[in-house]
Coordinates of C-alpha atoms and ligand atoms in Angstrom, one line a residue:
X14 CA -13.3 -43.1 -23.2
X15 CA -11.1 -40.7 -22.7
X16 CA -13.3 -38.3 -20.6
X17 CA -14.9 -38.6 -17.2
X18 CA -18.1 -37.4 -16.3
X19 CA -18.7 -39.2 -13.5
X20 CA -16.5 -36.5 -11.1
X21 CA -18.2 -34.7 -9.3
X22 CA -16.9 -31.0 -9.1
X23 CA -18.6 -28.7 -6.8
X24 CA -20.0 -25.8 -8.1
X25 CA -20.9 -24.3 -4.8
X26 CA -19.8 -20.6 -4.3
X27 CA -19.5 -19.7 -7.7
X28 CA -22.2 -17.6 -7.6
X29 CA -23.8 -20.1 -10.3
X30 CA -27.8 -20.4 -10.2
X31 CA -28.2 -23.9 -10.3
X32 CA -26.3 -24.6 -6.7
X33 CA -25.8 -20.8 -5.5
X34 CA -29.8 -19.8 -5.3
X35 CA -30.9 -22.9 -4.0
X36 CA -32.4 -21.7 -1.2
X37 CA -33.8 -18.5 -3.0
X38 CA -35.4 -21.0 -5.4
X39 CA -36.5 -23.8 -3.3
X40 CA -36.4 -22.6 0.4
X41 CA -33.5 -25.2 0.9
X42 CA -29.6 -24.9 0.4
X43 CA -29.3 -29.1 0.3
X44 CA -31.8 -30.2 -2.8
X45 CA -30.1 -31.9 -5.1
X46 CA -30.6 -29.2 -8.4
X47 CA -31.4 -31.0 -11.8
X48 CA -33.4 -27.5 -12.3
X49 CA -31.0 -24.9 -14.5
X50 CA -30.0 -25.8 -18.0
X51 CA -26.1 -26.1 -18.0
X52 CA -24.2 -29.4 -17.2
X53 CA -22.5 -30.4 -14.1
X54 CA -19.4 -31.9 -15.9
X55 CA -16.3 -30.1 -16.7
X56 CA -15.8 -29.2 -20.3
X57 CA -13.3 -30.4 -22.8
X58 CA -9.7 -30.3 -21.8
X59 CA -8.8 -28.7 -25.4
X60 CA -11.5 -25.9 -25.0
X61 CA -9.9 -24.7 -21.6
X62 CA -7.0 -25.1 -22.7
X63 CA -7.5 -22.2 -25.6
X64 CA -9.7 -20.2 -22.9
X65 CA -6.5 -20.4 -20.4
X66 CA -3.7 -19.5 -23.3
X67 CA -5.9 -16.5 -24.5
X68 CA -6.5 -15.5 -20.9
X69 CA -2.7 -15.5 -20.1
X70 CA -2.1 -13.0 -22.8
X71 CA -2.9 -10.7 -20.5
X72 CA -4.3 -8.0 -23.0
X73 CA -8.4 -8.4 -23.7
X74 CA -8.6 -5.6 -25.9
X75 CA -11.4 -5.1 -28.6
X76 CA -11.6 -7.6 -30.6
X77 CA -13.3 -8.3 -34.0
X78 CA -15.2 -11.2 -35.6
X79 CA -12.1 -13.2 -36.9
X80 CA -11.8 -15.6 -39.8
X81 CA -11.5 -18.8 -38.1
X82 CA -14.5 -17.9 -35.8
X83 CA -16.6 -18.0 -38.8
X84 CA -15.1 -21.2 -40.4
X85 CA -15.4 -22.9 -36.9
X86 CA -19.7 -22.5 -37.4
X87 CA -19.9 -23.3 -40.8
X88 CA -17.4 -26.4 -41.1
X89 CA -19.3 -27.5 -38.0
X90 CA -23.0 -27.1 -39.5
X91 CA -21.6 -28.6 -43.6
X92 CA -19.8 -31.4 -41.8
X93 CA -22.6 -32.4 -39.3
X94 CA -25.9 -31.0 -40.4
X95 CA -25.1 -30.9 -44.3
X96 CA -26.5 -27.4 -43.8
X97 CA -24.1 -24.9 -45.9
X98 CA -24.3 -20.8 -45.5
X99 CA -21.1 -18.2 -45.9
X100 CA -19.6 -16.3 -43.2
X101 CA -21.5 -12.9 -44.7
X102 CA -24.7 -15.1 -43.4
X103 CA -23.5 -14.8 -40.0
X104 CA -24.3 -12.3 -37.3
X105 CA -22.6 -13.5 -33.3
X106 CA -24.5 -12.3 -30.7
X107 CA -24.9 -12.3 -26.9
X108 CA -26.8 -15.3 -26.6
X109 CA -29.9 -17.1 -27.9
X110 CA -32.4 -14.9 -25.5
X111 CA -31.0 -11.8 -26.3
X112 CA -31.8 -12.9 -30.5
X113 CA -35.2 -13.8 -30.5
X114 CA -36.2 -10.3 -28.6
X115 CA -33.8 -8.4 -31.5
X116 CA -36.2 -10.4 -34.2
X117 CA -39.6 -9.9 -32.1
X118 CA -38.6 -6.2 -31.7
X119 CA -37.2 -5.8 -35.7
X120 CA -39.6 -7.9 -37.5
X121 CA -43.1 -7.9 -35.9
X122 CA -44.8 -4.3 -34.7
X123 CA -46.9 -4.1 -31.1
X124 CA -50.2 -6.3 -31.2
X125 CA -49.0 -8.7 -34.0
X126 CA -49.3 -12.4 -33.2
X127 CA -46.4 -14.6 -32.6
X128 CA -46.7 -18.5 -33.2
X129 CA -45.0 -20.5 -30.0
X130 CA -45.8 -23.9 -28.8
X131 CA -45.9 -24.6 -26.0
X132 CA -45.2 -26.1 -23.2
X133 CA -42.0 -24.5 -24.4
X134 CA -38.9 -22.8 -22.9
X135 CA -40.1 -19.9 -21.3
X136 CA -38.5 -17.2 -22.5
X137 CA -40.5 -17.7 -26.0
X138 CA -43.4 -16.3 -24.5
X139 CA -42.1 -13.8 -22.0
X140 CA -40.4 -12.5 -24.9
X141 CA -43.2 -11.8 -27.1
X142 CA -44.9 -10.2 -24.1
X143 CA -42.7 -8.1 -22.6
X144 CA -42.5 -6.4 -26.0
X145 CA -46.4 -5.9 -26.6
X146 CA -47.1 -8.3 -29.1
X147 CA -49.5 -11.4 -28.4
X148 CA -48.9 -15.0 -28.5
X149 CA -50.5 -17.2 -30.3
X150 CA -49.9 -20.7 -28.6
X151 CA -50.3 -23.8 -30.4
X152 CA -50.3 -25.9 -27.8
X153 CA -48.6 -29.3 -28.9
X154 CA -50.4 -32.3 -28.2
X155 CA -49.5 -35.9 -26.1
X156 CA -50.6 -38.6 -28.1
X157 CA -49.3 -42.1 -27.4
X158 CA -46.6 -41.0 -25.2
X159 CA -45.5 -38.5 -28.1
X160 CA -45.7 -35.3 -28.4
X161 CA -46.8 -33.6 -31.7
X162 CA -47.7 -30.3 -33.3
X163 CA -51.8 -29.8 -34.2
X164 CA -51.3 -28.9 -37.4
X165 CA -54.8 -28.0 -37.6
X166 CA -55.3 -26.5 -34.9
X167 CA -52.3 -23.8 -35.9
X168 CA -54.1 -23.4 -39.7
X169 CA -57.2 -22.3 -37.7
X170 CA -55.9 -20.0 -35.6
X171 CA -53.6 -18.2 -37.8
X172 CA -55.0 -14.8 -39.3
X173 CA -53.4 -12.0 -40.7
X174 CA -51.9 -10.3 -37.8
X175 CA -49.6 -13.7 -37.1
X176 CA -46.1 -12.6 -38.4
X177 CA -43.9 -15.0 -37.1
X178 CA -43.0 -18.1 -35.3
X179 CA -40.3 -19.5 -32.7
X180 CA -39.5 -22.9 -33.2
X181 CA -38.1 -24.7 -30.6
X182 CA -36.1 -27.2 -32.7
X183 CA -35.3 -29.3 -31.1
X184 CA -37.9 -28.8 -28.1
X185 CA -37.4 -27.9 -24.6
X186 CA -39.1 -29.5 -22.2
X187 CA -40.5 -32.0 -24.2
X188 CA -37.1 -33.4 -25.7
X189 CA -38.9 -34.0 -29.7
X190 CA -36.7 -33.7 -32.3
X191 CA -38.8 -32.7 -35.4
X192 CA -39.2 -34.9 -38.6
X193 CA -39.1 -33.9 -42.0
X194 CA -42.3 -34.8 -42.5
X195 CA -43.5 -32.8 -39.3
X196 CA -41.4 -29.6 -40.2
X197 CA -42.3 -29.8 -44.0
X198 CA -46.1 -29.4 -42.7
X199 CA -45.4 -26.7 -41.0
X200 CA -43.0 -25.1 -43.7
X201 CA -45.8 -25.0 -46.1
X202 CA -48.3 -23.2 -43.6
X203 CA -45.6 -20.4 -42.5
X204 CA -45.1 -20.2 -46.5
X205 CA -49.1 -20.1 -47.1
X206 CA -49.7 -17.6 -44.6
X207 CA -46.3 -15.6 -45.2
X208 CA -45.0 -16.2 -41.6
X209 CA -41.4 -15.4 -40.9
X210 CA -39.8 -18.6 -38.9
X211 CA -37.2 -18.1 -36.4
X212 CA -35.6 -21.5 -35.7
X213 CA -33.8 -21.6 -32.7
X214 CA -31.6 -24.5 -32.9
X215 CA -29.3 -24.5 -29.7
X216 CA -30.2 -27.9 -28.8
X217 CA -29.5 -29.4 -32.3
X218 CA -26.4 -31.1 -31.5
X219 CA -27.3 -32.6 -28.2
X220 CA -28.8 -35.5 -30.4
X221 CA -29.8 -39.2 -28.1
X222 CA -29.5 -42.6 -30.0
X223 CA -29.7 -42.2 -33.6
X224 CA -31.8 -39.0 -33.8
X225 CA -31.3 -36.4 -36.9
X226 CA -31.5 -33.1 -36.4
X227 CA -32.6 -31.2 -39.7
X228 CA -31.6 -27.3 -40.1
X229 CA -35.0 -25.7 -40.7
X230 CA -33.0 -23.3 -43.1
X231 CA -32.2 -26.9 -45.3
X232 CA -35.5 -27.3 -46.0
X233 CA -36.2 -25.4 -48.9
X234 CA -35.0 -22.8 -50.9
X235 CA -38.3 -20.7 -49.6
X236 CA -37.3 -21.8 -45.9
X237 CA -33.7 -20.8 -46.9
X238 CA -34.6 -17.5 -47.6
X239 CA -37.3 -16.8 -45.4
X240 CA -36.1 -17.8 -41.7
X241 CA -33.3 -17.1 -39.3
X242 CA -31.9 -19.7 -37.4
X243 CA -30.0 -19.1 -33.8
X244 CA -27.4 -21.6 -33.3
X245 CA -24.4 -21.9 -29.8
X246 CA -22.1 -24.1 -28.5
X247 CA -23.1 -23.1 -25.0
X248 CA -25.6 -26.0 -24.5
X249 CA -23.8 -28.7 -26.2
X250 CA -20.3 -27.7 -24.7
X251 CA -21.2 -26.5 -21.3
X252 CA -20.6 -22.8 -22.2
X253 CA -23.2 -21.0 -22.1
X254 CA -22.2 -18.5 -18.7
X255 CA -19.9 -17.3 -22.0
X256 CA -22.9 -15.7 -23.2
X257 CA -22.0 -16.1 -26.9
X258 CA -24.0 -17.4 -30.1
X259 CA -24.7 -16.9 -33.3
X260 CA -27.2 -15.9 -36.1
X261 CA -27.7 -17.3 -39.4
X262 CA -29.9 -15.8 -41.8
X263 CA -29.4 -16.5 -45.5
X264 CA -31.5 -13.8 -47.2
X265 CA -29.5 -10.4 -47.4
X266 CA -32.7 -8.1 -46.6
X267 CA -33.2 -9.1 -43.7
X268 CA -29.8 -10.0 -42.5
X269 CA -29.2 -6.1 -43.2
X270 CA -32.1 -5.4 -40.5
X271 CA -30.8 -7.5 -38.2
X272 CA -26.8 -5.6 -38.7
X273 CA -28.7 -2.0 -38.2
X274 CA -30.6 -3.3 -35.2
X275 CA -27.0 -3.9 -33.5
X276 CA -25.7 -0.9 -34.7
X277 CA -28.6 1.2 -33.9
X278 CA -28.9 -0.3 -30.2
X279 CA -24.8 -0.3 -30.4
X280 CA -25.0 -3.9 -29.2
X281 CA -22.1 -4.9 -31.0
X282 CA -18.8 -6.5 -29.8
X283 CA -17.8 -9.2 -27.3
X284 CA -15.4 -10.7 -25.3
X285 CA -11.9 -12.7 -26.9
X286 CA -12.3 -15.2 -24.5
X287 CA -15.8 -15.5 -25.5
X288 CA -15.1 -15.8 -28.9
X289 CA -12.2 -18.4 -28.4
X290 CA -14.0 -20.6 -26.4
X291 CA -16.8 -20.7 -29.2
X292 CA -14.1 -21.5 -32.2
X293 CA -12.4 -24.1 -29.7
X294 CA -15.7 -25.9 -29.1
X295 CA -16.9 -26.4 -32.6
X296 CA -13.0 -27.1 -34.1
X297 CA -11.8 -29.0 -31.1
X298 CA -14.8 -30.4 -29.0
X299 CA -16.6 -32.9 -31.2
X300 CA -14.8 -36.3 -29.4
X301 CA -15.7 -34.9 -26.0
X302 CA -19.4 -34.5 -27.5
X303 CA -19.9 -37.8 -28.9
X304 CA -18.5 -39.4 -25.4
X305 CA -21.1 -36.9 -23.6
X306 CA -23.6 -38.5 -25.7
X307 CA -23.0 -42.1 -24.6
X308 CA -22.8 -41.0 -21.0
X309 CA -26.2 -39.1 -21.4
X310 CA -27.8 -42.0 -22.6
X311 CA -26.5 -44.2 -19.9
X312 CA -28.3 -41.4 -17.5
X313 CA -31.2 -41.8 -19.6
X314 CA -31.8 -45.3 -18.9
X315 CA -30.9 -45.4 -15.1
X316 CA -34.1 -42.8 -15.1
X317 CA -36.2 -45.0 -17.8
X318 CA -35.4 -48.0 -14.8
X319 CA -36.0 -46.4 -11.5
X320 CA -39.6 -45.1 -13.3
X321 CA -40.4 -48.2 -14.1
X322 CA -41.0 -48.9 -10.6
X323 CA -43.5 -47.0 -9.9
X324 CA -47.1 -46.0 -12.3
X325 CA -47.1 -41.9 -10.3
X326 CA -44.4 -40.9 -12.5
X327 CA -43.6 -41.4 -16.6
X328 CA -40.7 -40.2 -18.3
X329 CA -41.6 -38.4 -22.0
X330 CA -38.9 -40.2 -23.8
X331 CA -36.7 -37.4 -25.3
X332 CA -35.0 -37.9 -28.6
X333 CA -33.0 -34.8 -27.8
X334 CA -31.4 -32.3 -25.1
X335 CA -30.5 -33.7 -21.6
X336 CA -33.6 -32.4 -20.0
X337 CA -36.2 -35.6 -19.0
X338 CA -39.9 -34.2 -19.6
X339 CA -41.7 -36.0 -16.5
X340 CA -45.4 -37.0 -16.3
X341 CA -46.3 -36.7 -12.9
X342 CA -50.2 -36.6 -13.3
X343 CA -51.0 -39.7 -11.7
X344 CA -49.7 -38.1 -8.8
X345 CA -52.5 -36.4 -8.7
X346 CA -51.4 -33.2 -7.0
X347 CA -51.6 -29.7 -7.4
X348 CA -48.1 -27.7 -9.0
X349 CA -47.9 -26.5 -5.8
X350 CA -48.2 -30.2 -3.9
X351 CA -45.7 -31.8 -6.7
X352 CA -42.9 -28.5 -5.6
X353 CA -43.4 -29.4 -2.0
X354 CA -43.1 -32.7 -2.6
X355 CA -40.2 -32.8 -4.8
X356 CA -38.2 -30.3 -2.6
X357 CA -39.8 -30.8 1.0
X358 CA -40.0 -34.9 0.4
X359 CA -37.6 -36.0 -1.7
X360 CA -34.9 -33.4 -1.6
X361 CA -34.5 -32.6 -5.0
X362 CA -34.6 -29.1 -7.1
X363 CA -36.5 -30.0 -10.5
X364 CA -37.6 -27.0 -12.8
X365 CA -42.1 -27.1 -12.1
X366 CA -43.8 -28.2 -15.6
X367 CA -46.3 -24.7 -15.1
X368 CA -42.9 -22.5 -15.8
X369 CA -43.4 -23.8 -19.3
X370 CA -46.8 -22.8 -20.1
X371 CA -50.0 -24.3 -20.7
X372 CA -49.6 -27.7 -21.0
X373 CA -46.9 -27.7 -18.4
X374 CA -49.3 -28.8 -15.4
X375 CA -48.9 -31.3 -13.7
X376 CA -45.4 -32.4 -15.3
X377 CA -42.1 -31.7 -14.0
X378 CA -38.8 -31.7 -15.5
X379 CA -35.8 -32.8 -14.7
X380 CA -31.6 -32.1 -15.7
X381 CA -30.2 -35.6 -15.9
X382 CA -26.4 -33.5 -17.0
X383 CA -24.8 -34.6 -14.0
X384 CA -22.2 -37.4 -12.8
X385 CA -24.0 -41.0 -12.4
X386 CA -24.1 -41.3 -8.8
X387 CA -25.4 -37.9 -8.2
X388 CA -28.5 -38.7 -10.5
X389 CA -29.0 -42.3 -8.9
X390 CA -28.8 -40.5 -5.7
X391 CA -32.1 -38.2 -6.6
X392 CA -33.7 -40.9 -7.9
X393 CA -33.7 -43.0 -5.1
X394 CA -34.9 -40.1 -3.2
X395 CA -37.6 -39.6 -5.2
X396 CA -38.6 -43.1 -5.0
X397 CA -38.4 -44.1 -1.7
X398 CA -41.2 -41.2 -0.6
X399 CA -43.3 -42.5 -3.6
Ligands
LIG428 C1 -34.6 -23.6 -26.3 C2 -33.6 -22.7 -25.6 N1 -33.2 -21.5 -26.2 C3 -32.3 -20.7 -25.6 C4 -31.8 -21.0 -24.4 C5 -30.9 -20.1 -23.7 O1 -30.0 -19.5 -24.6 P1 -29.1 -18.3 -24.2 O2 -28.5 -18.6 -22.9 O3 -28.1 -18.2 -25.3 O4 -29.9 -17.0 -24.2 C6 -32.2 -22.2 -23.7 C7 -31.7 -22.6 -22.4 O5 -32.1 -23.4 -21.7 C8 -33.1 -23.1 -24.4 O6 -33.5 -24.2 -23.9

C-alpha cells in the first residue's frame, strides 16, 4: 500500500463542520464525529501536489473551462463506467446541491410534484420545498435486510403534475447501489409517465466489494436523452470543501436551458485551484482510490464485528459510499433518547436517521471515513453502554 489512512490528522480549528461545530451540533466539543460526509484522511499526495504548484503561481486570475478539465471527466467515466458523452455534454458547477435546485427551478414550475425516495439525503427534499414545488416520496422499502424501491407504490402515486425525479444513485443513507434490473423498472415508468430523471451520481465511484455502479444516462438511448446526471470528485477524493462538480446532460435542448440558467443567474466561473484539483483527482487519483477502497472495507467489517455483539443495533449492509445505515430500533427509544444516548452515553457524534425523512426513525447513521483506531475507539464506546 502505498497510502496510509490510519493517521490521524486533526482537523480541529479549521473551522471544518464535522470537528469545529461539535458542540453547536451535539452540546459537546469531545464526541467522537462520524456525522458530516467528508473523510478524515488526507488526500492523494499527487492531487496536492497540483493544488500546491497552482497555488504558488501566485496569480488566480479568471479562469476558463480548459481542455484537459473536460478530458479528465470523460476518460474517467469511458474508462470506469463504460459511460461515453463529449465535452459540449458538460456543464461544471458549484457543487452537487447547488445543481439539483438549478433543475428544480429550470425544469419543473411551483406546485408540480417531484419523485424522491426517501429516507434520502436531505437536501433532495429541502430542495424541492424551499422552491414551492411538492414532493412526492416513494418511500423505499426494508425487506430482508435490503432496501428496495416500491415500484408499485411509485406507479400509483404518480399523476400528471409529477415532472421529475432525483435519484440518489447510489443511495445515501441506505448505501444500495441500484441494479439494472431495479433501474430499468424504473426507467420505463419515468419514460411512461414522461418524467425527467436527474441522477445524481456523486457516490458512484465509492464502490465496496465487487459492486457496479451503472450511469443512469447508459441505460438507454431514451434515458440518454432524457436525464441529467450530476457527477464530483469531492466525495470519492475528499474534495468536496472545493465546491466543484459537474453536469452531464446529453440532449442539446435541455443542456441549452441549463447554460441560460447560469448565464441568466450569472453563476458562472470558478476558482483555478478548484478546477485543478478536480482534473488532478480523476487523471491522477485512481491508485489512492482503489487503496481507500480496501481500507473502507476493512472499516466495514470491524463495524459488521462489534454489531455482532449485541441484537439493539444492525448494520444495513451498504454496497456503496462510506456511510453505515444503522438499525437501532430494537433499542427501542425515541430519536430523541437514541441522540442522547449516542452523544450523552457513548460519546459519539452520528448524523440522527429522522434528518433523512420518513423512514429515517429510529435508525442512525454513521461515517466509518476515518483512521482504524479512531472508529474502533467509537465502537467500543458504543458498546460498552449497550
Ligand atoms: C447524495 C449526495 N448528493 C450531494 C451531496 C453534496 O454535494 P455537494 O457538496 O456537491 O453539493 C452529498 C453529500 O453528502 C450526497 O450524499
Amino acid at each position: 500500500m502505498a497510502y496510509s489512512f490510519d493517521t490521524i490528522i486533526p482537523r480541529e480549528h479549521t473551522n471544518c463542520y464535522k470537528y469545529d461545530l461539535r458542540s453547536k451540533v451535539f452540546g459537546d466539543s469531545s464526541v467522537i464525529p462520524l456525522w458530516v460526509a467528508d473523510m478524515d484522511f488526507k488526500i492523494a499526495d499527487e492531487i496536492i501536489e497540483d493544488i500546491t504548484n497552482a497555488a504558488q503561481h501566485g496569480i488566480y486570475g479568471y479562469t476558463y473551462f480548459y481542455e484537459e478539465l473536460y478530458n479528465s471527466l470523460m476518460q474517467w467515466n469511458a474508462r470506469r463506467n463504460n459511460w461515453h458523452f463529449s465535452a459540449s455534454d458538460v456543464v461544471f458547477y458549484h457543487g452537487i446541491v447547488p445543481s439539483l435546485n438549478l433543475i428544480i427551478q429550470e425544469f419543473t414550475n411551483v406546485g408540480d410534484e417531484i419523485i424522491v425516495q426517501t429516507p434520502v439525503y436531505f437536501p433532495f427534499f429541502e430542495s424541492v420545498e424551499k422552491h414551492s414545488r411538492v414532493v412526492l416520496n416513494n418511500q423505499l422499502v426494508l425487506r430482508d435486510g435490503v432496501y428496495q424501491i416500491d415500484f408499485d407504490a411509485l406507479e400509483r402515486s404518480i399523476n400528471p403534475r409529477t415532472k421529475l425525479m432525483i435519484l440518489c444513485h447510489p443511495h445515501n443513507p441506505v448505501g444500495r447501489c441500484w441494479t439494472h434490473q431495479e433501474l430499468m423498472q424504473l426507467h420505463d415508468i419515468c419514460k411512461k409517465h414522461s418524467i425527467l430523471v436527474v441522477s445524481d451520481e456523486i457516490h458512484a465511484d465509492i464502490l465496496l466489494y465487487n459492486n457496479k455502479h451503472i450511469p443512469w444516462a447508459t441505460l438507454s438511448d431514451y434515458a440518454r436523452e432524457n436525464s441529467i446526471t450530476l457527477v464530483a470528485p469531492s466525495k470519492t477524493f475528499n474534495i468536496a470543501g472545493l465546491s466543484i462538480s459537474a453536469i452531464v446532460c446529453q440532449n442539446p435542448e435541455i443542456l441549452t436551458k441549463i447554460k441560460s440558467f447560469i448565464e441568466r443567474n450569472q453563476l458562472h466561473g470558478m476558482s483555478p485551484l478548484n478546477m485543478k484539483a478536480f482534473e488532478s483527482a480523476y487523471t491522477k487519483g485512481e491508485q489512492w482510490l482503489f487503496e481507500l477502497l480496501r481500507y473502507l472495507e476493512g472499516n466495514l467489517q470491524c463495524i459488521r464485528e462489534v454489531m455482532q455483539q449485541t441484537s439493539k443495533i444492525h448494520l444495513i449492509e451498504p454496497q456503496a459510499t462510506y456511510l453505515a445505515w444503522l438499525d437501532c430500533r430494537n433499542m427501542n427509544m425515541t430519536d430523541e433518547e437514541l441522540q442522547t444516548f449516542f452523544v450523552r452515553k457513548a460519546g459519539v457524534g452520528l448524523s440522527r436517521g429522522i434528518q433523512f425523512g420518513r423512514g429515517g426513525e429510529g435508525f442512525m447513521r454513521l461515517n466509518y471515513a476515518c483512521p482504524r483506531s479512531v472508529l474502533l475507539q467509537a465502537l467500543h464506546q458504543i458498546i460498552k453502554v449497550l
